[in-house]
């Protein structure tokens, strides 16, 4: 696991964007797994800048982790609410880069048949050749995507009920300013499962802020448990990169060691 600690959010975002851009340059038809939330916004802004400087997304395929059930979806359909992840992705990334509409996949929050949709989503990832790089944030309760505590570490794309903490966190970040009542927020979501995420060939997790420092320590240094679904990162067998800002890394017992390892890797190119 490569654990990279940067001074602040901007540097964390820059490092993450460079990593993603490196893959897009090396494999122009790569499959990217994308995430929502406030954390990746800086990374997306950097990618947009890189696109303006020539980074080409025309052959890239994307799969988003999750979507609220009851709102959304497809970019050509009207949005029910501004808070859909489809809208977020469109605003924060897709409309600024040259990714093709037909190559974008986001779970359909308006599906009439969630079960069939989830099976189709899994199948589509397989058909695309699997995900080369999955970008992830970290939920306040330790979740990846919407895999709330208690989700099986082998879980697949499915409907998940959201915890009170997740509703509170996301209300503060995305609903309050839009003057939407907390009671009106969707209480369910379609989410890729932990098993689905672990099949990505590479994982890139980004976390910032002191608020998540305890959860970062649990996820990286604590036991692997379905109570902190992001702790499944310790089970991944491919490339794992975690980029943190200083504040998010502040509760890690071995932060100094991770910094040492990173500087050795840079120095000796290993
Ligand atoms: C939501 C998303 C997650 C995201 C998390 C953290 O729950 N489903 O994918 O990681 O929020 O969001 P933020 O980056 O705003 O803290």
PDB file of C-alpha atoms and ligand atoms in Angstrom:
ATOM      1  CA  UNK A   1       0.000   0.000   0.000  1.00  0.00           C
ATOM      2  CA  UNK A   2       1.457   3.380  -1.003  1.00  0.00           C
ATOM      3  CA  UNK A   3       0.469   5.950   1.603  1.00  0.00           C
ATOM      4  CA  UNK A   4       1.253   9.469   0.473  1.00  0.00           C
ATOM      5  CA  UNK A   5       0.856  12.356   2.902  1.00  0.00           C
ATOM      6  CA  UNK A   6       0.633  15.863   1.492  1.00  0.00           C
ATOM      7  CA  UNK A   7       0.607  19.195   3.326  1.00  0.00           C
ATOM      8  CA  UNK A   8      -2.899  20.261   2.374  1.00  0.00           C
ATOM      9  CA  UNK A   9      -6.005  19.601   0.290  1.00  0.00           C
ATOM     10  CA  UNK A  10      -4.613  21.275  -2.850  1.00  0.00           C
ATOM     11  CA  UNK A  11      -1.498  19.128  -2.846  1.00  0.00           C
ATOM     12  CA  UNK A  12      -3.518  15.993  -2.111  1.00  0.00           C
ATOM     13  CA  UNK A  13      -5.752  16.825  -5.082  1.00  0.00           C
ATOM     14  CA  UNK A  14      -2.789  17.555  -7.347  1.00  0.00           C
ATOM     15  CA  UNK A  15      -1.107  14.234  -6.475  1.00  0.00           C
ATOM     16  CA  UNK A  16      -4.324  12.284  -7.063  1.00  0.00           C
ATOM     17  CA  UNK A  17      -4.979  14.028 -10.386  1.00  0.00           C
ATOM     18  CA  UNK A  18      -1.424  13.360 -11.577  1.00  0.00           C
ATOM     19  CA  UNK A  19      -1.877   9.687 -10.764  1.00  0.00           C
ATOM     20  CA  UNK A  20      -5.130   9.485 -12.731  1.00  0.00           C
ATOM     21  CA  UNK A  21      -3.665  11.483 -15.635  1.00  0.00           C
ATOM     22  CA  UNK A  22      -0.673   9.143 -15.717  1.00  0.00           C
ATOM     23  CA  UNK A  23      -3.001   6.210 -16.300  1.00  0.00           C
ATOM     24  CA  UNK A  24      -5.028   8.055 -18.959  1.00  0.00           C
ATOM     25  CA  UNK A  25      -1.795   8.867 -20.833  1.00  0.00           C
ATOM     26  CA  UNK A  26      -0.434   5.326 -20.522  1.00  0.00           C
ATOM     27  CA  UNK A  27      -3.743   3.690 -21.434  1.00  0.00           C
ATOM     28  CA  UNK A  28      -5.971   6.126 -23.366  1.00  0.00           C
ATOM     29  CA  UNK A  29      -8.866   3.624 -23.435  1.00  0.00           C
ATOM     30  CA  UNK A  30      -8.730   2.936 -19.709  1.00  0.00           C
ATOM     31  CA  UNK A  31     -11.755   2.347 -17.487  1.00  0.00           C
ATOM     32  CA  UNK A  32     -11.990   4.758 -14.567  1.00  0.00           C
ATOM     33  CA  UNK A  33     -14.145   4.215 -11.501  1.00  0.00           C
ATOM     34  CA  UNK A  34     -15.213   7.624 -10.197  1.00  0.00           C
ATOM     35  CA  UNK A  35     -16.450   8.935  -6.881  1.00  0.00           C
ATOM     36  CA  UNK A  36     -18.578  11.810  -5.611  1.00  0.00           C
ATOM     37  CA  UNK A  37     -18.492  13.883  -2.428  1.00  0.00           C
ATOM     38  CA  UNK A  38     -16.618  17.050  -1.545  1.00  0.00           C
ATOM     39  CA  UNK A  39     -13.258  15.277  -1.391  1.00  0.00           C
ATOM     40  CA  UNK A  40     -12.725  14.621  -5.144  1.00  0.00           C
ATOM     41  CA  UNK A  41     -13.781  18.105  -6.294  1.00  0.00           C
ATOM     42  CA  UNK A  42     -10.182  19.405  -6.138  1.00  0.00           C
ATOM     43  CA  UNK A  43      -8.913  16.357  -8.026  1.00  0.00           C
ATOM     44  CA  UNK A  44     -11.534  16.892 -10.730  1.00  0.00           C
ATOM     45  CA  UNK A  45     -10.565  20.581 -11.004  1.00  0.00           C
ATOM     46  CA  UNK A  46      -6.947  19.565 -11.594  1.00  0.00           C
ATOM     47  CA  UNK A  47      -8.001  17.028 -14.224  1.00  0.00           C
ATOM     48  CA  UNK A  48     -10.043  19.721 -15.972  1.00  0.00           C
ATOM     49  CA  UNK A  49      -6.947  21.964 -16.064  1.00  0.00           C
ATOM     50  CA  UNK A  50      -4.897  19.080 -17.458  1.00  0.00           C
ATOM     51  CA  UNK A  51      -7.564  18.474 -20.097  1.00  0.00           C
ATOM     52  CA  UNK A  52      -7.283  22.134 -21.146  1.00  0.00           C
ATOM     53  CA  UNK A  53      -3.575  21.461 -21.540  1.00  0.00           C
ATOM     54  CA  UNK A  54      -4.252  18.479 -23.782  1.00  0.00           C
ATOM     55  CA  UNK A  55      -5.162  15.470 -21.603  1.00  0.00           C
ATOM     56  CA  UNK A  56      -7.496  13.420 -23.771  1.00  0.00           C
ATOM     57  CA  UNK A  57     -10.487  11.553 -22.305  1.00  0.00           C
ATOM     58  CA  UNK A  58     -12.118  10.686 -25.634  1.00  0.00           C
ATOM     59  CA  UNK A  59     -11.451   6.947 -25.295  1.00  0.00           C
ATOM     60  CA  UNK A  60     -11.927   6.716 -21.526  1.00  0.00           C
ATOM     61  CA  UNK A  61     -14.879   4.812 -20.049  1.00  0.00           C
ATOM     62  CA  UNK A  62     -16.203   5.723 -16.600  1.00  0.00           C
ATOM     63  CA  UNK A  63     -18.269   3.945 -13.956  1.00  0.00           C
ATOM     64  CA  UNK A  64     -19.489   5.840 -10.928  1.00  0.00           C
ATOM     65  CA  UNK A  65     -19.690   4.187  -7.552  1.00  0.00           C
ATOM     66  CA  UNK A  66     -23.204   5.097  -6.527  1.00  0.00           C
ATOM     67  CA  UNK A  67     -26.380   7.141  -6.820  1.00  0.00           C
ATOM     68  CA  UNK A  68     -29.260   7.982  -4.515  1.00  0.00           C
ATOM     69  CA  UNK A  69     -32.367   5.963  -5.218  1.00  0.00           C
ATOM     70  CA  UNK A  70     -35.298   8.116  -6.278  1.00  0.00           C
ATOM     71  CA  UNK A  71     -33.269  10.887  -7.909  1.00  0.00           C
ATOM     72  CA  UNK A  72     -30.950  11.069 -10.859  1.00  0.00           C
ATOM     73  CA  UNK A  73     -30.085  10.122 -13.619  1.00  0.00           C
ATOM     74  CA  UNK A  74     -29.127   9.874 -17.242  1.00  0.00           C
ATOM     75  CA  UNK A  75     -27.725  13.141 -18.452  1.00  0.00           C
ATOM     76  CA  UNK A  76     -30.409  13.559 -21.112  1.00  0.00           C
ATOM     77  CA  UNK A  77     -33.322  13.017 -18.680  1.00  0.00           C
ATOM     78  CA  UNK A  78     -34.579  15.863 -16.485  1.00  0.00           C
ATOM     79  CA  UNK A  79     -33.200  15.893 -12.968  1.00  0.00           C
ATOM     80  CA  UNK A  80     -35.633  15.469 -10.097  1.00  0.00           C
ATOM     81  CA  UNK A  81     -33.347  17.208  -7.679  1.00  0.00           C
ATOM     82  CA  UNK A  82     -30.084  19.009  -8.031  1.00  0.00           C
ATOM     83  CA  UNK A  83     -28.484  16.651  -5.534  1.00  0.00           C
ATOM     84  CA  UNK A  84     -28.205  13.627  -7.801  1.00  0.00           C
ATOM     85  CA  UNK A  85     -24.705  12.271  -8.261  1.00  0.00           C
ATOM     86  CA  UNK A  86     -25.331  12.304 -12.019  1.00  0.00           C
ATOM     87  CA  UNK A  87     -25.731  16.044 -11.829  1.00  0.00           C
ATOM     88  CA  UNK A  88     -22.703  16.375  -9.556  1.00  0.00           C
ATOM     89  CA  UNK A  89     -20.510  14.478 -12.013  1.00  0.00           C
ATOM     90  CA  UNK A  90     -21.827  16.472 -14.935  1.00  0.00           C
ATOM     91  CA  UNK A  91     -21.167  19.788 -13.182  1.00  0.00           C
ATOM     92  CA  UNK A  92     -17.859  18.950 -11.531  1.00  0.00           C
ATOM     93  CA  UNK A  93     -16.206  16.973 -14.308  1.00  0.00           C
ATOM     94  CA  UNK A  94     -17.947  15.598 -17.370  1.00  0.00           C
ATOM     95  CA  UNK A  95     -19.122  18.823 -18.967  1.00  0.00           C
ATOM     96  CA  UNK A  96     -15.575  20.216 -18.789  1.00  0.00           C
ATOM     97  CA  UNK A  97     -13.740  17.316 -20.442  1.00  0.00           C
ATOM     98  CA  UNK A  98     -14.120  15.336 -23.666  1.00  0.00           C
ATOM     99  CA  UNK A  99     -15.350  12.044 -22.231  1.00  0.00           C
ATOM    100  CA  UNK A 100     -18.025  10.606 -24.532  1.00  0.00           C
ATOM    101  CA  UNK A 101     -21.563  10.526 -23.159  1.00  0.00           C
ATOM    102  CA  UNK A 102     -21.990   6.906 -24.223  1.00  0.00           C
ATOM    103  CA  UNK A 103     -18.897   5.942 -22.207  1.00  0.00           C
ATOM    104  CA  UNK A 104     -20.273   7.382 -18.945  1.00  0.00           C
ATOM    105  CA  UNK A 105     -21.996   5.010 -16.505  1.00  0.00           C
ATOM    106  CA  UNK A 106     -23.751   6.155 -13.349  1.00  0.00           C
ATOM    107  CA  UNK A 107     -26.233   3.996 -11.438  1.00  0.00           C
ATOM    108  CA  UNK A 108     -29.756   4.965 -12.465  1.00  0.00           C
ATOM    109  CA  UNK A 109     -31.464   6.363  -9.383  1.00  0.00           C
ATOM    110  CA  UNK A 110     -34.778   6.432 -11.236  1.00  0.00           C
ATOM    111  CA  UNK A 111     -34.804   2.800 -12.266  1.00  0.00           C
ATOM    112  CA  UNK A 112     -38.108   0.966 -11.809  1.00  0.00           C
ATOM    113  CA  UNK A 113     -36.268  -2.312 -11.321  1.00  0.00           C
ATOM    114  CA  UNK A 114     -33.226  -1.758  -9.085  1.00  0.00           C
ATOM    115  CA  UNK A 115     -32.363  -5.467  -8.881  1.00  0.00           C
ATOM    116  CA  UNK A 116     -32.192  -5.903 -12.643  1.00  0.00           C
ATOM    117  CA  UNK A 117     -30.357  -2.601 -12.971  1.00  0.00           C
ATOM    118  CA  UNK A 118     -27.687  -3.652 -10.451  1.00  0.00           C
ATOM    119  CA  UNK A 119     -27.118  -6.927 -12.300  1.00  0.00           C
ATOM    120  CA  UNK A 120     -26.809  -4.971 -15.577  1.00  0.00           C
ATOM    121  CA  UNK A 121     -24.307  -2.572 -13.989  1.00  0.00           C
ATOM    122  CA  UNK A 122     -22.094  -5.420 -12.820  1.00  0.00           C
ATOM    123  CA  UNK A 123     -22.306  -6.991 -16.272  1.00  0.00           C
ATOM    124  CA  UNK A 124     -21.403  -3.681 -17.941  1.00  0.00           C
ATOM    125  CA  UNK A 125     -18.257  -3.340 -15.834  1.00  0.00           C
ATOM    126  CA  UNK A 126     -17.234  -6.840 -16.892  1.00  0.00           C
ATOM    127  CA  UNK A 127     -17.990  -6.133 -20.557  1.00  0.00           C
ATOM    128  CA  UNK A 128     -15.839  -3.001 -20.405  1.00  0.00           C
ATOM    129  CA  UNK A 129     -12.940  -5.222 -19.290  1.00  0.00           C
ATOM    130  CA  UNK A 130     -13.095  -4.318 -15.594  1.00  0.00           C
ATOM    131  CA  UNK A 131     -12.070  -1.109 -13.849  1.00  0.00           C
ATOM    132  CA  UNK A 132      -8.424  -0.082 -14.216  1.00  0.00           C
ATOM    133  CA  UNK A 133      -8.463   2.498 -11.457  1.00  0.00           C
ATOM    134  CA  UNK A 134     -11.125   3.120  -8.837  1.00  0.00           C
ATOM    135  CA  UNK A 135     -11.089   6.524  -7.146  1.00  0.00           C
ATOM    136  CA  UNK A 136     -12.577   6.497  -3.639  1.00  0.00           C
ATOM    137  CA  UNK A 137     -13.264   8.883  -0.807  1.00  0.00           C
ATOM    138  CA  UNK A 138     -14.021   7.813   2.748  1.00  0.00           C
ATOM    139  CA  UNK A 139     -17.416   8.213   4.404  1.00  0.00           C
ATOM    140  CA  UNK A 140     -17.632   9.563   7.945  1.00  0.00           C
ATOM    141  CA  UNK A 141     -18.706   6.112   9.167  1.00  0.00           C
ATOM    142  CA  UNK A 142     -15.877   4.410   7.303  1.00  0.00           C
ATOM    143  CA  UNK A 143     -17.788   3.507   4.175  1.00  0.00           C
ATOM    144  CA  UNK A 144     -16.702   3.218   0.582  1.00  0.00           C
ATOM    145  CA  UNK A 145     -19.353   4.357  -1.910  1.00  0.00           C
ATOM    146  CA  UNK A 146     -22.523   3.663   0.136  1.00  0.00           C
ATOM    147  CA  UNK A 147     -21.380   0.407   1.714  1.00  0.00           C
ATOM    148  CA  UNK A 148     -22.569   1.200   5.199  1.00  0.00           C
ATOM    149  CA  UNK A 149     -21.299  -0.621   8.319  1.00  0.00           C
ATOM    150  CA  UNK A 150     -22.372  -4.247   8.181  1.00  0.00           C
ATOM    151  CA  UNK A 151     -22.087  -4.521   4.389  1.00  0.00           C
ATOM    152  CA  UNK A 152     -20.419  -7.770   3.452  1.00  0.00           C
ATOM    153  CA  UNK A 153     -16.865  -7.390   2.228  1.00  0.00           C
ATOM    154  CA  UNK A 154     -17.906  -9.567  -0.724  1.00  0.00           C
ATOM    155  CA  UNK A 155     -20.982  -7.467  -1.559  1.00  0.00           C
ATOM    156  CA  UNK A 156     -21.927  -6.595  -5.140  1.00  0.00           C
ATOM    157  CA  UNK A 157     -23.845  -3.693  -6.675  1.00  0.00           C
ATOM    158  CA  UNK A 158     -27.168  -3.426  -4.855  1.00  0.00           C
ATOM    159  CA  UNK A 159     -29.616  -1.184  -3.005  1.00  0.00           C
ATOM    160  CA  UNK A 160     -28.377  -0.051   0.406  1.00  0.00           C
ATOM    161  CA  UNK A 161     -30.205   1.832   3.202  1.00  0.00           C
ATOM    162  CA  UNK A 162     -28.200   4.811   4.437  1.00  0.00           C
ATOM    163  CA  UNK A 163     -27.200   5.297   8.073  1.00  0.00           C
ATOM    164  CA  UNK A 164     -28.266   8.331  10.086  1.00  0.00           C
ATOM    165  CA  UNK A 165     -24.653   9.505  10.129  1.00  0.00           C
ATOM    166  CA  UNK A 166     -24.366   9.379   6.331  1.00  0.00           C
ATOM    167  CA  UNK A 167     -27.643  11.260   5.972  1.00  0.00           C
ATOM    168  CA  UNK A 168     -26.360  13.888   8.425  1.00  0.00           C
ATOM    169  CA  UNK A 169     -22.977  14.200   6.685  1.00  0.00           C
ATOM    170  CA  UNK A 170     -24.441  14.488   3.214  1.00  0.00           C
ATOM    171  CA  UNK A 171     -27.205  16.809   4.397  1.00  0.00           C
ATOM    172  CA  UNK A 172     -24.557  19.228   5.699  1.00  0.00           C
ATOM    173  CA  UNK A 173     -22.434  18.963   2.548  1.00  0.00           C
ATOM    174  CA  UNK A 174     -25.035  18.976  -0.207  1.00  0.00           C
ATOM    175  CA  UNK A 175     -28.646  19.474   0.908  1.00  0.00           C
ATOM    176  CA  UNK A 176     -28.649  22.216   3.555  1.00  0.00           C
ATOM    177  CA  UNK A 177     -27.500  24.963   1.207  1.00  0.00           C
ATOM    178  CA  UNK A 178     -30.100  23.893  -1.347  1.00  0.00           C
ATOM    179  CA  UNK A 179     -32.725  24.376   1.407  1.00  0.00           C
ATOM    180  CA  UNK A 180     -33.933  20.786   1.146  1.00  0.00           C
ATOM    181  CA  UNK A 181     -35.299  19.312   4.393  1.00  0.00           C
ATOM    182  CA  UNK A 182     -33.302  16.424   5.817  1.00  0.00           C
ATOM    183  CA  UNK A 183     -36.524  14.351   5.881  1.00  0.00           C
ATOM    184  CA  UNK A 184     -36.800  14.779   2.100  1.00  0.00           C
ATOM    185  CA  UNK A 185     -33.384  13.294   1.412  1.00  0.00           C
ATOM    186  CA  UNK A 186     -33.348   9.892  -0.258  1.00  0.00           C
ATOM    187  CA  UNK A 187     -32.766   7.215   2.372  1.00  0.00           C
ATOM    188  CA  UNK A 188     -31.604   4.540  -0.073  1.00  0.00           C
ATOM    189  CA  UNK A 189     -28.928   4.331  -2.721  1.00  0.00           C
ATOM    190  CA  UNK A 190     -27.629   2.039  -5.423  1.00  0.00           C
ATOM    191  CA  UNK A 191     -24.001   1.290  -4.683  1.00  0.00           C
ATOM    192  CA  UNK A 192     -21.222  -0.824  -6.087  1.00  0.00           C
ATOM    193  CA  UNK A 193     -20.389  -3.464  -3.487  1.00  0.00           C
ATOM    194  CA  UNK A 194     -17.101  -3.897  -1.671  1.00  0.00           C
ATOM    195  CA  UNK A 195     -16.517  -7.065  -3.702  1.00  0.00           C
ATOM    196  CA  UNK A 196     -17.104  -5.064  -6.894  1.00  0.00           C
ATOM    197  CA  UNK A 197     -14.673  -2.346  -5.810  1.00  0.00           C
ATOM    198  CA  UNK A 198     -11.981  -4.835  -4.825  1.00  0.00           C
ATOM    199  CA  UNK A 199     -11.983  -6.182  -8.387  1.00  0.00           C
ATOM    200  CA  UNK A 200     -10.631  -2.872  -9.717  1.00  0.00           C
ATOM    201  CA  UNK A 201      -7.023  -3.368 -10.778  1.00  0.00           C
ATOM    202  CA  UNK A 202      -5.884  -0.287  -8.860  1.00  0.00           C
ATOM    203  CA  UNK A 203      -7.372   1.630  -5.959  1.00  0.00           C
ATOM    204  CA  UNK A 204      -6.810   5.328  -5.273  1.00  0.00           C
ATOM    205  CA  UNK A 205      -8.301   6.560  -2.007  1.00  0.00           C
ATOM    206  CA  UNK A 206      -8.167  10.244  -1.091  1.00  0.00           C
ATOM    207  CA  UNK A 207      -9.070  11.672   2.306  1.00  0.00           C
ATOM    208  CA  UNK A 208      -8.672  15.122   3.809  1.00  0.00           C
ATOM    209  CA  UNK A 209      -9.466  16.888   7.055  1.00  0.00           C
ATOM    210  CA  UNK A 210      -9.032  16.241  10.775  1.00  0.00           C
ATOM    211  CA  UNK A 211     -12.657  15.091  11.041  1.00  0.00           C
ATOM    212  CA  UNK A 212     -11.782  11.860   9.250  1.00  0.00           C
ATOM    213  CA  UNK A 213      -8.421  11.208  10.960  1.00  0.00           C
ATOM    214  CA  UNK A 214      -9.813   8.567  13.346  1.00  0.00           C
ATOM    215  CA  UNK A 215     -11.550   6.756  10.512  1.00  0.00           C
ATOM    216  CA  UNK A 216      -8.417   6.854   8.337  1.00  0.00           C
ATOM    217  CA  UNK A 217      -6.458   5.181  11.144  1.00  0.00           C
ATOM    218  CA  UNK A 218      -9.168   2.523  11.579  1.00  0.00           C
ATOM    219  CA  UNK A 219      -9.307   1.881   7.857  1.00  0.00           C
ATOM    220  CA  UNK A 220      -5.551   1.571   7.263  1.00  0.00           C
ATOM    221  CA  UNK A 221      -4.200   0.336  10.592  1.00  0.00           C
ATOM    222  CA  UNK A 222      -7.218  -1.221  12.287  1.00  0.00           C
ATOM    223  CA  UNK A 223      -8.665  -4.683  11.784  1.00  0.00           C
ATOM    224  CA  UNK A 224     -10.405  -5.543   8.526  1.00  0.00           C
ATOM    225  CA  UNK A 225     -14.072  -5.451   9.411  1.00  0.00           C
ATOM    226  CA  UNK A 226     -17.458  -5.012   7.778  1.00  0.00           C
ATOM    227  CA  UNK A 227     -18.068  -2.317  10.417  1.00  0.00           C
ATOM    228  CA  UNK A 228     -15.543  -0.109   8.573  1.00  0.00           C
ATOM    229  CA  UNK A 229     -16.076  -1.216   5.011  1.00  0.00           C
ATOM    230  CA  UNK A 230     -13.137   0.830   3.671  1.00  0.00           C
ATOM    231  CA  UNK A 231     -10.832  -1.369   5.777  1.00  0.00           C
ATOM    232  CA  UNK A 232     -11.279  -3.828   2.889  1.00  0.00           C
ATOM    233  CA  UNK A 233      -8.498  -1.801   1.276  1.00  0.00           C
ATOM    234  CA  UNK A 234      -6.145  -4.082   3.218  1.00  0.00           C
ATOM    235  CA  UNK A 235      -7.431  -7.055   1.215  1.00  0.00           C
ATOM    236  CA  UNK A 236      -6.748  -5.633  -2.218  1.00  0.00           C
ATOM    237  CA  UNK A 237      -4.104  -7.463  -4.193  1.00  0.00           C
ATOM    238  CA  UNK A 238      -3.288  -4.868  -6.855  1.00  0.00           C
ATOM    239  CA  UNK A 239      -1.949  -1.335  -6.741  1.00  0.00           C
ATOM    240  CA  UNK A 240      -3.210   0.591  -3.739  1.00  0.00           C
ATOM    241  CA  UNK A 241      -2.500   4.290  -3.337  1.00  0.00           C
ATOM    242  CA  UNK A 242      -3.825   6.355  -0.465  1.00  0.00           C
ATOM    243  CA  UNK A 243      -3.330  10.121  -0.653  1.00  0.00           C
ATOM    244  CA  UNK A 244      -4.020  12.049   2.550  1.00  0.00           C
ATOM    245  CA  UNK A 245      -3.585  15.585   3.682  1.00  0.00           C
ATOM    246  CA  UNK A 246      -1.618  16.143   6.884  1.00  0.00           C
ATOM    247  CA  UNK A 247      -4.784  16.571   8.989  1.00  0.00           C
ATOM    248  CA  UNK A 248      -6.351  13.288   7.837  1.00  0.00           C
ATOM    249  CA  UNK A 249      -3.095  11.448   8.579  1.00  0.00           C
ATOM    250  CA  UNK A 250      -2.767  12.853  12.109  1.00  0.00           C
ATOM    251  CA  UNK A 251      -4.043   9.741  13.925  1.00  0.00           C
ATOM    252  CA  UNK A 252      -1.941   7.218  12.008  1.00  0.00           C
ATOM    253  CA  UNK A 253       0.468   5.413  14.351  1.00  0.00           C
ATOM    254  CA  UNK A 254       3.016   4.957  11.561  1.00  0.00           C
ATOM    255  CA  UNK A 255       2.697   8.230   9.652  1.00  0.00           C
ATOM    256  CA  UNK A 256       6.430   8.943   9.912  1.00  0.00           C
ATOM    257  CA  UNK A 257       7.243   5.523   8.523  1.00  0.00           C
ATOM    258  CA  UNK A 258       4.893   6.045   5.550  1.00  0.00           C
ATOM    259  CA  UNK A 259       6.598   9.358   4.801  1.00  0.00           C
ATOM    260  CA  UNK A 260       9.993   7.648   4.994  1.00  0.00           C
ATOM    261  CA  UNK A 261       8.877   4.879   2.630  1.00  0.00           C
ATOM    262  CA  UNK A 262       7.587   7.446   0.144  1.00  0.00           C
ATOM    263  CA  UNK A 263      10.810   9.430   0.164  1.00  0.00           C
ATOM    264  CA  UNK A 264      12.856   6.211  -0.261  1.00  0.00           C
ATOM    265  CA  UNK A 265      10.684   5.195  -3.191  1.00  0.00           C
ATOM    266  CA  UNK A 266      11.191   8.566  -4.825  1.00  0.00           C
ATOM    267  CA  UNK A 267      14.930   8.577  -4.161  1.00  0.00           C
ATOM    268  CA  UNK A 268      15.550   5.069  -5.466  1.00  0.00           C
ATOM    269  CA  UNK A 269      12.699   4.900  -7.965  1.00  0.00           C
ATOM    270  CA  UNK A 270      11.389   1.606  -6.546  1.00  0.00           C
TER     271      UNK A 270
HETATM  272  C1  LIG B   1     -20.847   9.798   0.166  1.00  0.00           C
HETATM  273  C2  LIG B   1     -20.377   9.019  -1.052  1.00  0.00           C
HETATM  274  C3  LIG B   1     -19.000   8.428  -0.840  1.00  0.00           C
HETATM  275  C4  LIG B   1     -18.050   9.505  -0.340  1.00  0.00           C
HETATM  276  C5  LIG B   1     -18.558  10.053   0.956  1.00  0.00           C
HETATM  277  C6  LIG B   1     -17.665  11.099   1.562  1.00  0.00           C
HETATM  278  O1  LIG B   1     -21.342   8.974   1.161  1.00  0.00           O
HETATM  279  N1  LIG B   1     -21.307   7.989  -1.376  1.00  0.00           N
HETATM  280  O2  LIG B   1     -18.538   7.858  -2.044  1.00  0.00           O
HETATM  281  O3  LIG B   1     -16.754   8.972  -0.175  1.00  0.00           O
HETATM  282  O4  LIG B   1     -19.839  10.635   0.708  1.00  0.00           O
HETATM  283  O5  LIG B   1     -18.010  12.366   1.109  1.00  0.00           O
HETATM  284  P1  LIG B   1     -17.149  13.661   1.322  1.00  0.00           P
HETATM  285  O6  LIG B   1     -16.021  13.569   0.348  1.00  0.00           O
HETATM  286  O7  LIG B   1     -18.100  14.779   0.996  1.00  0.00           O
HETATM  287  O8  LIG B   1     -16.700  13.668   2.733  1.00  0.00           O
END
